Structure formats: C-alpha cells, structure tokens
Amino acid sequence: MKKILITISLFLSFNLAKAQDLVKKIPSNAFTVATIKGDNIFKLMFVKDFNESFLGKKLLTETSKSLDKNFTSIEDFGINLEKNMYYFNQLSDSITYNCFLIPIKDATKFESLINNKENKFKKEGDVRTMILPDSTSVIKWNNNMMYFVTGSISSSFFADSVKSARYGIKDIRFQSDDAIAADSAAVAVDSTYATTDEPMVEAVDAPVIEKVKVRKKSAVKKNAKKTTSKKKKVLKKKIPLKPQYQHDDAVATVDDAYVDTASAMTPVHGVVDEQYDAYQQERAEQDAKKKRLAFTWMTTQADQIFNGTYESIENNKSYTASLDNKAIAELWVSSLQDVYNAISPEFGAYGKAGLMKGYGSLNAKLFMDDKSFRISTGLELAQEQADAYKKIMNRKLNKNFLKYVNSEKALGFMSYSIDTKAYLEEFPKLMKQTYGSFLGAKMDEEIDLGAELLSLLLDEEAVSKVIKGDALFVINGLNTKDVTYTTYEYDDDYKQKEVTKTKKETLPDFLFMFSSEDHRLINKLIKYGVNKNYVSVENNIYKIQEKKSPIDIYFIIKDGIVFFGNSLTEMQGISNNQYNGNKLSKLHKQLLSKNNFSFLFNAKNLVDKVPDSEIGGEETAKKFNSTLEKMGNVYMKSNPIKGRLVSADISAEIPNGHENALKYLFSLIENAAK
C-alpha cells in the first residue's frame, strides 16, 4: 500500500510540475490572450531542422549581425522552447498594457541576448530588471521566466480635469488673441491664409484649444509704431511646402521644408511669442509627468505579475473552455463589446452603448498535422441570439445543386443556406438588440414601432417562397476573350473623336444558382425586362442586354432553381438536361451538403490558366504557377451551433511528399523568397 501511495505521489508531482505554466501569471481580467505552444511546434520540426531552414538561417544571421555575436541555434537565445509563450493585453480607462511572458531555460544566455552598454540591468535576488530607453518599457526576468511590459496612457483619461488634478497634472491649453474675437474665426479658414498646391502630409493630433484670453507681447520695431502681431489658432498638424500667409500688409514665406503650424505662426515681424514658448515648455513638463506616471504604473504592474498576488486567467471559464491541447497557437478575446469599446473611444458614449451586446468572447486556434493546416474560430452568443441563429440556420443546401458541380475542373465554389422566413422573422429582434442600446432608451417605442411596421410590410412566408435562402456560386474556369470598349482620341486640333477598340481580358466562367418555389414575381420582372429591351429570350434562355458589360449574362428557371451564368453552352446544357456535371468528389459533396456555409479554392486547377502578361511576365508567372502546383485545396466551412457557440473552420490541405503542414509552410516561404 505504501508503495502504491508513493507511486501516486510521484505521478501527481510529475504532472503538477508539468502543469507549472506561465498562464498562471496572466490576470483574470486580461482583455486578450495569445499563446504559442513551443512543445507542439517542435514536435513537428526539430530545433536542428529549424536552424537549417531558410527562416532559421535568416533569423540567426540577422540576430548575430545586429548584436555583433555569433548565434548558431535558437537555443542560444536561452528561451525554453518546450513551453508555452504568451502575449496578453490589459485595458483600463487610464492605461493600456501590452505584455509578453516568455519561459527561460538559461538566464545567462538570455542576458547575453539583451544586455548592452546602453541598457544595463539591476539585480535583486534572482530577479533582474531592465528599463528601456525613455522609460517606455520594463523587462523583468529570473531563472524561469521573462516578463516584458509596455504601457500607453489614454489621452481621454487626463482630459477629465478631476482625474488630472488627482495625479497633479494640469490641463495645459493655448489660444491666440484672434480666436477670442469670434467663434467663427477659431474654426474657419481665414481668407488671408493661402497655401501653394503642394501635397499635404499626415496630420498629428493637436492640443485642445480653450477660449481663454492670452495677453500677447507687442512687437516693437526701431523708429516705428508698435505693431501687435496676431496668430491664427494653433493646430498641431503638418502643412505643405512653401506655405504663404498674409498678416495685414506683410507676407511671410516659410523655408523650403515641412514645418508645423506652431513654428509657422511666428509673427511676421520676427518677434518670438514668449507666451507660446512658455505654453510649449509647460506642456512638455506635463507630458513628462504623464510619462513618469505611466512608468510608475508599469513598474507596479510588473512587480505584481512577478509576485503573483492576483486572480489568474485560469479561473476564467470562458478562457479555459476555449483551449485545445492539440493547437500550436491560440487567441482569446474577452468580448466583442470590449473590442468595440477599445477601438472606438472617439465615439464617446456611443462607444460604450452596447452595440455588440449579445456577442461574447472570441477565440481562434491554429492546428497543423500531417494532412493540413486548420484555423478554428468560435464566438460566444447570448442565449437569445443563439436561439435566433439556430432558427435562421435551420436549412440545408438544395441537393439538386450538387449535380452542377464538377470537382475536376472547378477552380472553386461558395455556398450558403439559411431559412429566409426565419431570418425575416428574427431580423427586427436582432436589429433592436443591436441598435436599441446605440440609440438609447428614449427611442425604445420608436424602435418597437419600426420593428412591427417592418413585419407588417413583409410577408415572410411569401418572400421565403420566392427566395428560399440557399445558393451556390461556382467558378468553372477562366476564359480569354476579346472585349470591345470605347475610348477617345484627339486630332492635331485637339478635337475629340470616339474610337471603338478591342482588348483581351481573362474572365471567370461562372455559374450561380438559388432555389425558388414561387416564380410569379420573377416572371413579371422578366416580362418587364423583355418589354423594355433589357432582356432578350431564345429557347427559354434569357440574356441580359447590357452593352457596357464585358461578359454576357444568361439566366434560366428550371426545376425550382434560378440559374445565372456567362456560358451559353452551359445554359443550353442545363436547359436540355445535358449538363456535363455530376462529377462531384465525396469530400466536396460532404462540404456542400453538411454545412450552412462552405468555400473551396482548388489551386491546382488554376495552374497555367492566367496569361503571363496579366501577372507580371514569364518569370513571375513561372513562380506563381510553381507555387500553385505545390498547394492543396483551401476550404472554409461553418459548424453547427453548439449551445451558445457559433464556429467556423478554415483549412488548407498539404500535397503528397511533405512530412507535415509546418515543414510544408516553410518550403512555401522559401520558394516564394527565391
């Protein structure tokens, strides 16, 4: 019994040690977490193979050159390649942290990688700390891990005077005398200000301008009357070369160089505006205070990460549910609403209006094996939304579509299938849920009224019979044809003359189809088109009469399917039940029939189909076709909704002769770089 207990204890100790992962250092309120799983990567490619690969040699050569050292293996970096590496992001109203956690195998080797004369580190026990130039980032490491953090202050945080005062930061603003005279003068372009037609360069954010009267120093000329120079409202943005502006009867021309308007507004009499200089100096001091504050916050955050006195992301059920042991890389985002809030702060209150309400966490995972690459994505929904989408997605593709797909020649296809009736019934609810919070509670009655009105105007049952909700688009090849176009030429007297010319263009040979049960509306539209000479008909095959179109568009209605295409031969085959299709592979059949959305790109069928002249000449075309020959099929598909999770996969096959997807990817990169 004792031996059994010892064995169990050793087993648990081993697994506990194995489970010691840096993920425990990530706070539970992290906004984004990205993971690279070193163990899974180097199972596909040994370190020795990586070092000898094109990318490995490039990395080692460039690193050796930049650090003036000799690295022969990525193991020389001192990083533990068998453990997970992490990036995470934390958001607050005041600062955003971007952080990296890297496992360390040999601290001495790692220190040789980052240590130099400019950047020294200090050591306290087994913890080393390095402050990067300008105090913008902090690196801390010990014998087991490295932590890198950089922080950026939120500009909107210190726009609040109460918050600014709390941290001893003043809201420094500047305004010229001109702006005080009238509001319009502060925002309009003065008629005395003119620029040349030189191109503008990118603008930079300006300090906020407040209407506060600033006493200006008068410019005094020897033996002349005192003249008060006036400045335009200062905007921190770039202006074109050689701008000119007038003030009273004086004209000043700026030197031949890009300058900002702050310096360009120097009084024309050459007197430096001391008030503005003082403002600039005070502003620089306040910016320095903000930088010191950001550094203090970063240092505190870095110490907290090392001490581990907080709740870990391991306790976040949404995060842990998204993990997969077989993935080589993973990404998790806490919620789409948080994403919206982060990328649109300029929307103010609307940025937090719940526009993405109902959409939860987002995740993506990368898999590689001996058959394919695969990226799997997932999005959590609120229960109400999940129920709505389940109703909408409750339809399969029309099986009769499948006999019009030929896997042997198709370059690709895309299909979707939804229940039109369910979509129209759920649409007002989804719109209210999304935009109701955006418009505000005061608009609730109007939104309800609009939703009811839409439901009354639309006969969901009738619409769903005209357009049932499933469709398939197939590209069967590329054809080069002579296209007629109109251009203009000019004679010696510059008189315009219309000329008709032809040129060769490579265009797709496509076929599009959708299911329709009730054709009455479509037939009325066809009749109208024929009467107006927009449509012609021959042997029940209709042609859209559009002279400017580079391709001829035909359509027919047959067996409850509406077909569109640009090949008259294919349309005739469909009409006569002689279409040369029904050569669908088993894999493609499953892809189309079992998923609400599917996509295929068959790279090999595109080889030598694109003329050399359209892709940069013979050499470029040769490389392009060589890459296509080495590619497998690329697929996309949606998955059935499970619980509250909607998901989709993107995958790419690897051709025969390659050991696994990672080595195949490296070979593609090397081939493209040659």
XYZ file of C-alpha atoms in Angstrom:
674
model
C 0.000 0.000 0.000
C 2.838 2.337 0.898
C 4.493 1.715 -2.479
C 1.217 2.496 -4.230
C 0.870 5.788 -2.341
C 4.467 6.725 -3.180
C 3.854 5.911 -6.855
C 0.695 8.035 -6.886
C 2.526 10.888 -5.143
C 5.351 10.768 -7.685
C 2.845 10.688 -10.528
C 0.964 13.712 -9.162
C 4.228 15.556 -8.518
C 5.319 14.933 -12.102
C 2.052 16.168 -13.549
C 1.977 19.144 -11.196
C 5.474 20.124 -12.310
C 4.460 19.663 -15.911
C 1.402 21.842 -15.322
C 3.535 24.719 -13.968
C 2.861 27.043 -16.851
C 3.210 30.817 -17.187
C -0.526 31.122 -17.822
C -0.960 31.365 -14.056
C 0.805 34.747 -14.271
C -1.883 36.214 -16.557
C -4.529 38.219 -14.636
C -8.144 37.067 -14.867
C -9.227 40.440 -16.293
C -6.909 40.221 -19.320
C -8.613 41.564 -22.427
C -6.680 39.455 -24.944
C -4.506 36.353 -24.547
C -2.384 34.818 -27.318
C -0.417 31.598 -26.889
C 2.360 29.929 -28.879
C 2.839 26.314 -27.827
C 6.515 25.537 -28.247
C 6.149 21.877 -27.367
C 3.585 21.254 -30.133
C 5.592 23.255 -32.673
C 8.868 21.445 -32.123
C 7.156 18.082 -32.305
C 6.527 18.937 -35.961
C 10.003 20.333 -36.587
C 13.114 19.626 -34.525
C 15.244 22.581 -33.416
C 18.028 21.342 -35.683
C 15.651 21.372 -38.671
C 14.530 24.894 -37.841
C 18.122 26.140 -37.585
C 18.874 24.732 -41.040
C 15.691 26.063 -42.653
C 15.547 29.234 -44.737
C 13.729 31.159 -41.979
C 16.019 29.789 -39.254
C 19.182 30.799 -41.074
C 17.729 34.240 -41.764
C 16.803 34.742 -38.105
C 20.200 33.607 -36.785
C 22.146 35.639 -39.345
C 20.228 38.870 -38.746
C 20.305 38.485 -34.949
C 24.051 37.784 -34.985
C 24.648 40.799 -37.184
C 22.513 43.216 -35.127
C 24.031 42.142 -31.790
C 27.554 41.559 -33.113
C 27.521 37.998 -31.751
C 27.576 34.518 -33.217
C 24.347 32.566 -32.772
C 24.289 29.076 -34.294
C 20.984 27.855 -32.832
C 17.794 29.392 -31.489
C 18.625 27.549 -28.276
C 21.427 30.138 -27.854
C 18.711 32.673 -27.010
C 18.188 30.991 -23.639
C 14.423 30.543 -24.167
C 12.690 27.320 -23.122
C 11.311 26.179 -26.478
C 9.331 23.311 -24.971
C 6.931 25.538 -23.024
C 4.195 27.999 -23.883
C 4.875 31.647 -24.665
C 2.175 34.244 -24.037
C 1.083 37.716 -25.046
C -1.706 39.419 -23.116
C -3.307 42.805 -23.038
C -4.959 44.688 -20.174
C -7.238 47.682 -20.659
C -8.357 50.369 -18.239
C -9.726 53.879 -18.588
C -6.260 55.287 -17.852
C -3.639 52.977 -19.405
C -3.276 50.008 -21.749
C -0.653 47.343 -21.005
C 0.848 45.111 -23.703
C 2.676 42.226 -22.078
C 4.780 39.193 -23.004
C 5.593 36.161 -20.863
C 8.495 34.023 -22.119
C 9.790 30.868 -20.387
C 13.538 30.944 -19.687
C 15.815 27.903 -19.864
C 19.225 29.577 -19.486
C 19.166 33.046 -17.926
C 22.847 33.685 -18.757
C 22.264 33.104 -22.467
C 19.149 35.264 -22.385
C 21.042 38.109 -20.708
C 23.696 37.985 -23.412
C 20.888 38.453 -25.924
C 19.557 41.699 -24.446
C 22.425 43.195 -22.427
C 24.487 46.003 -23.956
C 26.311 49.185 -22.957
C 23.232 51.389 -23.322
C 20.830 49.128 -21.437
C 22.102 47.878 -18.100
C 20.025 45.824 -15.705
C 19.865 45.741 -11.932
C 19.606 42.587 -9.862
C 17.669 41.955 -6.669
C 17.970 38.345 -5.545
C 17.333 36.209 -8.623
C 15.179 38.907 -10.292
C 16.763 41.203 -12.877
C 15.134 44.405 -14.130
C 15.952 46.448 -17.217
C 14.387 49.807 -18.092
C 14.355 50.514 -21.818
C 15.267 53.990 -23.164
C 12.775 56.802 -22.427
C 11.277 54.578 -19.702
C 8.676 53.319 -22.172
C 9.020 49.619 -21.293
C 10.133 47.355 -18.476
C 11.757 43.900 -18.705
C 11.951 41.643 -15.645
C 13.264 38.104 -15.554
C 14.579 35.380 -13.314
C 15.883 31.884 -13.991
C 12.453 30.649 -15.125
C 10.579 33.452 -16.885
C 10.876 36.797 -18.618
C 8.203 39.484 -18.470
C 8.074 42.446 -20.840
C 5.515 45.240 -20.445
C 4.912 48.486 -22.280
C 2.140 50.915 -21.427
C 0.328 53.721 -23.214
C -1.649 56.388 -21.374
C -5.208 57.013 -22.561
C -5.415 60.575 -23.866
C -9.066 60.860 -22.861
C -8.283 59.997 -19.223
C -6.476 63.265 -18.479
C -8.996 65.322 -20.446
C -11.095 64.975 -17.276
C -9.978 67.821 -15.006
C -10.900 65.936 -11.819
C -8.743 62.949 -12.769
C -5.916 65.230 -13.898
C -5.928 67.074 -10.578
C -5.841 63.792 -8.660
C -2.441 62.994 -10.196
C -1.122 66.571 -10.103
C -1.339 67.036 -13.860
C -2.552 70.311 -15.338
C -4.646 70.536 -18.466
C -2.488 72.999 -20.398
C -4.193 74.763 -23.287
C -3.346 77.651 -25.548
C -5.348 80.208 -27.502
C -4.386 83.214 -29.544
C -5.991 86.605 -29.378
C -7.589 86.122 -32.805
C -9.676 83.200 -31.595
C -11.184 85.273 -28.823
C -12.742 87.752 -31.215
C -15.308 85.346 -32.638
C -16.041 81.637 -32.587
C -16.105 81.531 -36.354
C -12.580 82.872 -36.547
C -11.403 79.942 -34.451
C -12.758 77.302 -36.787
C -12.916 78.830 -40.259
C -10.009 79.175 -42.660
C -9.008 82.835 -42.801
C -9.204 84.440 -46.224
C -5.752 85.934 -45.730
C -4.217 82.469 -45.304
C -3.208 80.762 -48.527
C -1.026 77.781 -49.416
C 0.572 76.516 -52.543
C -0.713 73.390 -54.281
C 1.965 71.193 -52.737
C 0.776 67.842 -51.328
C -0.222 67.708 -47.678
C 1.429 65.378 -45.186
C -0.176 63.416 -42.391
C -1.742 65.428 -39.590
C -0.878 64.948 -35.931
C -3.299 65.390 -33.009
C -3.439 68.911 -31.676
C -3.790 70.117 -28.106
C -7.358 71.011 -27.195
C -7.956 74.722 -27.656
C -9.873 76.569 -24.994
C -11.246 80.043 -25.309
C -9.054 81.730 -22.713
C -7.661 85.181 -23.339
C -3.869 85.192 -23.550
C -2.073 88.509 -23.308
C 0.458 88.778 -26.075
C 3.711 90.642 -26.203
C 3.741 93.525 -28.677
C 6.348 93.592 -31.405
C 8.313 96.857 -31.411
C 10.337 97.986 -34.390
C 13.053 100.570 -34.076
C 11.810 104.018 -35.171
C 8.426 102.542 -35.959
C 5.000 102.301 -34.364
C 4.198 99.380 -32.124
C 2.571 96.585 -34.055
C 0.647 93.770 -32.441
C 1.132 90.551 -34.372
C -1.768 88.189 -34.486
C -1.639 84.456 -34.603
C -4.097 82.034 -36.080
C -5.487 79.278 -33.906
C -2.678 76.789 -33.408
C -3.303 73.387 -34.939
C -0.661 70.699 -34.461
C -0.609 69.419 -37.998
C 1.713 69.421 -40.978
C 1.385 71.940 -43.790
C 2.690 71.766 -47.357
C 5.978 73.008 -48.728
C 6.374 76.731 -49.157
C 3.152 77.858 -47.488
C 2.462 81.600 -47.517
C 0.214 83.576 -45.268
C -0.567 87.244 -45.030
C -0.984 89.387 -41.995
C -2.116 92.948 -42.562
C 0.134 94.090 -45.436
C 3.010 91.768 -44.646
C 3.720 88.481 -46.375
C 5.981 85.806 -44.927
C 7.331 82.856 -46.858
C 8.395 79.752 -44.939
C 11.666 77.978 -45.777
C 11.643 75.076 -48.241
C 10.918 72.353 -45.713
C 7.978 70.787 -43.938
C 7.236 72.628 -40.729
C 4.343 72.505 -38.342
C 1.948 75.365 -37.954
C 3.137 76.005 -34.418
C 6.507 77.235 -35.739
C 4.969 78.653 -38.907
C 2.888 81.065 -36.834
C 5.896 83.093 -35.660
C 4.939 86.767 -36.002
C 5.889 88.169 -39.383
C 7.998 90.872 -37.730
C 10.314 88.170 -36.343
C 9.455 88.637 -32.659
C 9.230 85.332 -30.782
C 5.977 84.840 -28.969
C 7.149 84.272 -25.402
C 3.662 83.292 -24.278
C 3.586 80.425 -26.746
C 7.103 79.318 -25.804
C 6.046 79.218 -22.175
C 2.985 77.189 -23.139
C 5.130 74.700 -25.064
C 7.530 74.337 -22.158
C 4.708 73.823 -19.649
C 3.068 71.293 -21.914
C 6.327 69.346 -22.260
C 6.602 69.282 -18.456
C 3.071 67.887 -18.143
C 3.808 65.246 -20.793
C 6.894 64.243 -18.822
C 4.723 63.872 -15.711
C 2.356 61.588 -17.643
C 5.300 59.502 -18.822
C 6.627 59.190 -15.263
C 3.157 58.199 -14.082
C 2.887 55.560 -16.821
C 6.307 54.228 -15.826
C 5.245 54.042 -12.167
C 2.109 52.115 -13.130
C 4.091 49.767 -15.400
C 6.636 49.068 -12.670
C 3.893 48.320 -10.153
C 2.134 46.058 -12.646
C 5.367 44.200 -13.453
C 6.072 43.654 -9.740
C 2.551 42.338 -9.283
C 2.986 39.870 -12.148
C 6.163 38.524 -10.567
C 4.649 38.320 -7.086
C 1.514 36.609 -8.395
C -0.841 38.261 -5.862
C -3.975 38.284 -8.037
C -6.575 36.001 -9.575
C -5.297 34.135 -12.647
C -6.918 33.807 -16.069
C -7.005 30.080 -15.294
C -10.151 30.846 -13.261
C -11.905 32.403 -16.271
C -14.294 29.718 -17.559
C -14.647 31.316 -20.988
C -10.881 31.262 -21.476
C -10.328 27.714 -20.252
C -13.241 26.419 -22.367
C -11.557 27.806 -25.491
C -8.310 25.841 -25.043
C -7.281 22.791 -27.066
C -4.180 20.745 -26.243
C -3.559 19.920 -29.910
C -3.366 23.528 -31.117
C 0.036 25.069 -31.801
C -1.244 28.638 -31.307
C -4.341 30.155 -29.695
C -6.004 33.557 -29.415
C -8.767 34.554 -26.976
C -10.555 37.917 -26.697
C -12.806 38.563 -23.707
C -15.761 40.050 -25.630
C -16.624 41.816 -28.872
C -18.175 44.661 -26.890
C -14.774 45.244 -25.242
C -13.160 45.221 -28.684
C -15.620 47.843 -29.877
C -15.003 49.977 -26.790
C -11.233 49.733 -27.308
C -11.109 50.687 -30.979
C -13.712 53.451 -30.956
C -13.112 55.715 -27.949
C -13.716 58.708 -30.203
C -17.385 57.738 -30.305
C -17.634 58.762 -26.674
C -20.845 57.485 -25.086
C -21.719 55.594 -28.264
C -18.514 53.590 -27.890
C -19.989 52.037 -24.768
C -23.585 51.912 -25.940
C -23.716 48.131 -26.161
C -23.574 47.983 -29.954
C -22.068 44.490 -29.690
C -24.421 43.434 -26.925
C -25.091 39.718 -27.070
C -21.699 38.841 -28.566
C -19.343 37.287 -26.030
C -15.767 36.060 -26.188
C -13.982 35.332 -29.451
C -11.337 32.654 -29.937
C -9.150 31.259 -32.707
C -6.875 28.219 -32.758
C -4.236 27.063 -35.247
C -3.692 23.353 -35.884
C -1.054 21.659 -38.019
C -0.668 17.944 -38.708
C 0.456 15.594 -41.475
C -2.596 16.391 -43.636
C -3.485 20.061 -43.335
C -3.401 23.455 -41.667
C -6.581 24.406 -39.860
C -7.754 27.589 -38.163
C -10.795 27.115 -35.961
C -12.730 30.166 -34.763
C -15.528 30.474 -32.223
C -17.821 33.215 -30.954
C -19.980 33.036 -27.836
C -23.512 34.382 -28.144
C -26.143 35.397 -25.629
C -28.842 32.735 -25.291
C -31.448 34.859 -27.077
C -29.150 35.401 -30.044
C -28.073 31.768 -30.137
C -31.730 30.691 -30.307
C -32.370 33.154 -33.145
C -29.383 31.970 -35.183
C -30.345 28.321 -34.701
C -33.703 29.084 -36.338
C -32.057 31.024 -39.159
C -29.505 28.277 -39.873
C -32.118 25.519 -39.923
C -31.802 24.734 -43.649
C -29.579 22.585 -45.863
C -28.414 23.243 -49.403
C -30.691 22.089 -52.237
C -29.370 18.624 -53.190
C -30.154 19.290 -56.874
C -27.370 21.915 -56.852
C -24.765 19.184 -56.481
C -25.160 17.782 -59.990
C -23.972 21.099 -61.435
C -20.551 20.949 -59.747
C -17.587 19.307 -61.462
C -14.711 18.823 -58.995
C -12.301 18.015 -61.835
C -12.496 21.463 -63.431
C -13.927 23.838 -60.802
C -11.490 26.482 -59.566
C -13.700 26.981 -56.563
C -17.179 27.383 -55.170
C -19.074 29.079 -52.347
C -22.434 28.134 -50.886
C -24.772 29.253 -48.133
C -28.123 28.130 -46.824
C -30.421 29.934 -44.406
C -34.139 29.871 -43.704
C -35.413 33.099 -45.289
C -38.678 33.068 -43.351
C -36.894 32.622 -40.002
C -34.378 35.320 -40.935
C -37.108 37.869 -41.726
C -38.941 36.990 -38.510
C -35.817 37.312 -36.353
C -34.311 40.305 -38.154
C -36.325 43.039 -36.334
C -35.410 41.494 -32.951
C -31.724 41.351 -33.838
C -31.776 44.933 -35.098
C -33.475 46.122 -31.924
C -30.979 44.275 -29.767
C -28.027 45.748 -31.655
C -29.110 49.315 -32.346
C -31.576 49.775 -29.483
C -28.783 50.360 -26.990
C -26.978 52.546 -29.513
C -29.954 54.886 -29.975
C -30.785 54.906 -26.273
C -33.714 54.080 -24.029
C -35.630 57.164 -25.196
C -36.046 55.534 -28.623
C -37.468 52.214 -27.358
C -41.013 52.949 -28.520
C -39.848 54.119 -31.945
C -37.699 51.001 -32.364
C -40.602 48.727 -31.389
C -42.854 50.566 -33.816
C -40.298 50.240 -36.631
C -39.884 46.515 -35.979
C -43.667 45.965 -36.042
C -44.011 48.034 -39.222
C -41.318 46.019 -40.960
C -43.039 42.772 -40.014
C -46.344 44.064 -41.398
C -44.830 45.225 -44.669
C -43.024 41.949 -45.270
C -44.905 38.738 -45.882
C -42.205 36.403 -44.592
C -43.940 33.310 -45.943
C -44.344 34.774 -49.447
C -40.788 36.104 -49.618
C -39.380 32.751 -48.476
C -41.082 31.027 -51.406
C -39.542 33.402 -53.950
C -36.053 33.216 -52.378
C -35.821 30.142 -50.175
C -32.418 31.057 -48.750
C -29.888 28.681 -50.329
C -27.456 29.498 -53.119
C -24.325 28.170 -54.825
C -21.691 30.048 -56.834
C -19.212 28.015 -58.921
C -16.202 29.187 -60.947
C -15.569 26.541 -63.608
C -12.523 28.111 -65.232
C -11.031 31.172 -66.896
C -11.559 32.226 -70.491
C -9.653 34.805 -72.508
C -11.856 36.738 -74.894
C -11.796 39.901 -76.973
C -13.626 42.696 -75.183
C -14.848 45.761 -77.038
C -14.539 49.117 -75.332
C -14.900 52.781 -76.225
C -12.133 55.344 -75.878
C -11.321 58.786 -77.257
C -8.564 60.118 -79.469
C -7.615 63.690 -80.371
C -6.514 65.099 -83.697
C -3.970 67.869 -84.274
C -6.610 70.464 -83.491
C -7.443 68.732 -80.183
C -10.848 67.696 -81.399
C -12.234 64.658 -79.590
C -13.106 61.554 -81.594
C -14.822 58.448 -80.244
C -12.982 55.231 -81.132
C -14.026 51.604 -80.585
C -11.200 49.210 -79.740
C -10.777 45.639 -78.584
C -8.518 44.084 -75.982
C -8.033 40.636 -74.495
C -9.278 40.020 -70.982
C -9.256 36.899 -68.827
C -12.677 36.464 -67.255
C -14.160 33.801 -64.976
C -16.559 31.188 -66.310
C -19.169 31.131 -63.550
C -22.492 29.567 -62.649
C -24.766 30.880 -59.900
C -27.988 29.276 -58.691
C -30.609 29.720 -55.981
C -33.804 27.904 -55.036
C -37.201 29.436 -55.793
C -40.608 27.873 -55.285
C -42.846 30.747 -56.426
C -41.810 32.249 -59.785
C -44.625 34.736 -60.300
C -42.648 37.812 -59.263
C -39.578 36.673 -61.212
C -41.702 36.076 -64.337
C -43.177 39.582 -64.036
C -39.690 41.044 -63.804
C -38.629 39.058 -66.883
C -41.681 40.257 -68.821
C -40.918 43.845 -67.869
C -37.290 43.419 -68.967
C -38.304 41.973 -72.332
C -40.800 44.802 -72.956
C -38.152 47.416 -72.156
C -35.484 45.621 -74.240
C -33.389 44.992 -71.127
C -33.743 41.235 -71.628
C -33.878 39.025 -74.738
C -35.021 35.392 -74.890
C -34.248 32.450 -77.148
C -35.212 28.805 -76.480
C -36.216 29.696 -72.892
C -32.722 31.089 -72.216
C -32.717 34.752 -71.238
C -29.901 37.193 -71.887
C -29.387 40.490 -70.074
C -28.825 43.214 -72.655
C -26.051 45.362 -71.233
C -23.624 46.749 -73.807
C -21.108 48.035 -71.260
C -20.721 44.659 -69.552
C -17.501 42.809 -70.519
C -19.360 39.477 -70.276
C -22.708 38.163 -71.472
C -25.068 37.174 -68.656
C -27.648 34.437 -69.267
C -30.301 33.027 -66.943
C -32.984 30.353 -66.929
C -35.510 28.872 -64.493
C -35.630 25.090 -64.278
C -36.732 22.515 -61.674
C -37.275 25.133 -58.966
C -33.811 26.652 -59.499
C -32.888 30.034 -60.972
C -29.560 29.828 -62.850
C -27.252 32.700 -63.833
C -24.060 32.250 -65.850
C -21.862 33.652 -68.593
C -21.513 30.477 -70.674
C -24.252 29.964 -73.280
C -23.067 26.371 -73.788
C -23.583 25.565 -70.090
C -27.011 27.188 -70.096
C -28.036 25.166 -73.124
C -26.783 22.001 -71.411
C -28.850 22.778 -68.307
C -31.923 23.557 -70.404
C -31.591 20.305 -72.400
C -30.668 18.111 -69.386
C -27.232 17.557 -70.924
C -25.066 19.495 -68.472
C -21.598 17.973 -68.150
C -21.511 17.976 -64.359
C -22.285 15.403 -61.694
C -18.559 14.771 -61.138
C -18.523 15.854 -57.520
C -15.932 14.282 -55.236
C -17.056 12.709 -51.967
C -15.184 15.313 -49.901
C -16.725 18.214 -51.808
C -20.176 16.665 -51.514
C -19.842 16.482 -47.733
C -18.554 20.053 -47.595
C -21.576 21.372 -49.507
C -24.339 19.237 -48.051
C -23.446 19.294 -44.332
C -22.650 22.975 -43.741
C -24.655 26.201 -43.858
C -21.662 27.951 -45.384
C -18.828 26.465 -47.420
C -15.997 27.686 -49.624
C -13.416 25.902 -51.782
C -10.388 27.077 -53.740
C -8.669 24.445 -55.891
C -5.207 25.883 -56.564
C -4.045 23.137 -58.940
C -6.924 23.812 -61.342
C -5.673 27.394 -61.710
C -2.188 26.384 -62.923
C -1.400 27.886 -66.368
C -4.902 29.392 -66.603
C -3.790 33.010 -66.103
C -1.866 34.571 -69.043
C 1.743 35.543 -68.274
C 1.084 39.139 -69.316
C -1.508 39.595 -66.555
C 0.757 38.538 -63.687
C 3.975 40.390 -64.458
C 5.598 38.408 -67.251
C 7.053 34.966 -67.833
C 9.340 34.772 -64.783
C 6.656 35.889 -62.348
C 4.124 33.559 -63.956
C 6.548 30.651 -63.639
C 6.971 31.277 -59.901
C 3.213 31.808 -59.498
C 2.337 28.525 -61.199
C 5.064 26.686 -59.296
C 3.541 27.850 -56.003
C 0.040 26.813 -57.129
C 1.268 23.340 -58.082
C 2.577 22.848 -54.550
C -0.627 23.988 -52.867
C -3.518 21.812 -51.765
C -7.202 22.712 -51.616
C -8.283 25.538 -49.331
C -11.609 25.131 -47.518
C -13.877 27.197 -45.304
C -16.971 25.916 -43.542
C -19.371 26.837 -40.779
C -20.100 24.386 -37.994
C -23.446 23.633 -36.318
C -24.205 25.901 -33.354
C -23.393 24.068 -30.132
C -25.002 25.551 -27.057
C -24.204 29.253 -27.376
C -21.093 28.838 -29.539
C -21.075 29.600 -33.262
C -17.893 28.455 -35.009
C -16.177 28.076 -38.369
C -13.047 26.423 -39.759
C -10.535 27.385 -42.432
C -8.250 24.596 -43.622
C -5.648 24.035 -46.308
C -4.523 20.601 -47.470
C -0.856 19.804 -47.898
C 0.129 17.892 -51.043
C 1.799 14.491 -51.039
C 5.534 14.398 -50.393
C 5.550 16.684 -47.346
C 6.009 15.371 -43.835
C 3.658 17.829 -42.130
C 1.995 21.206 -42.513
C 4.708 23.190 -40.700
C 7.529 21.901 -42.915
C 5.323 22.438 -45.953
C 4.724 26.058 -44.873
C 8.464 26.626 -44.516
C 9.022 25.221 -48.026
C 6.383 27.593 -49.452
C 8.040 30.583 -47.766
C 11.456 29.582 -49.077
C 10.086 29.034 -52.584
C 8.367 32.440 -52.589
C 11.543 34.182 -51.369
C 13.710 32.851 -54.196
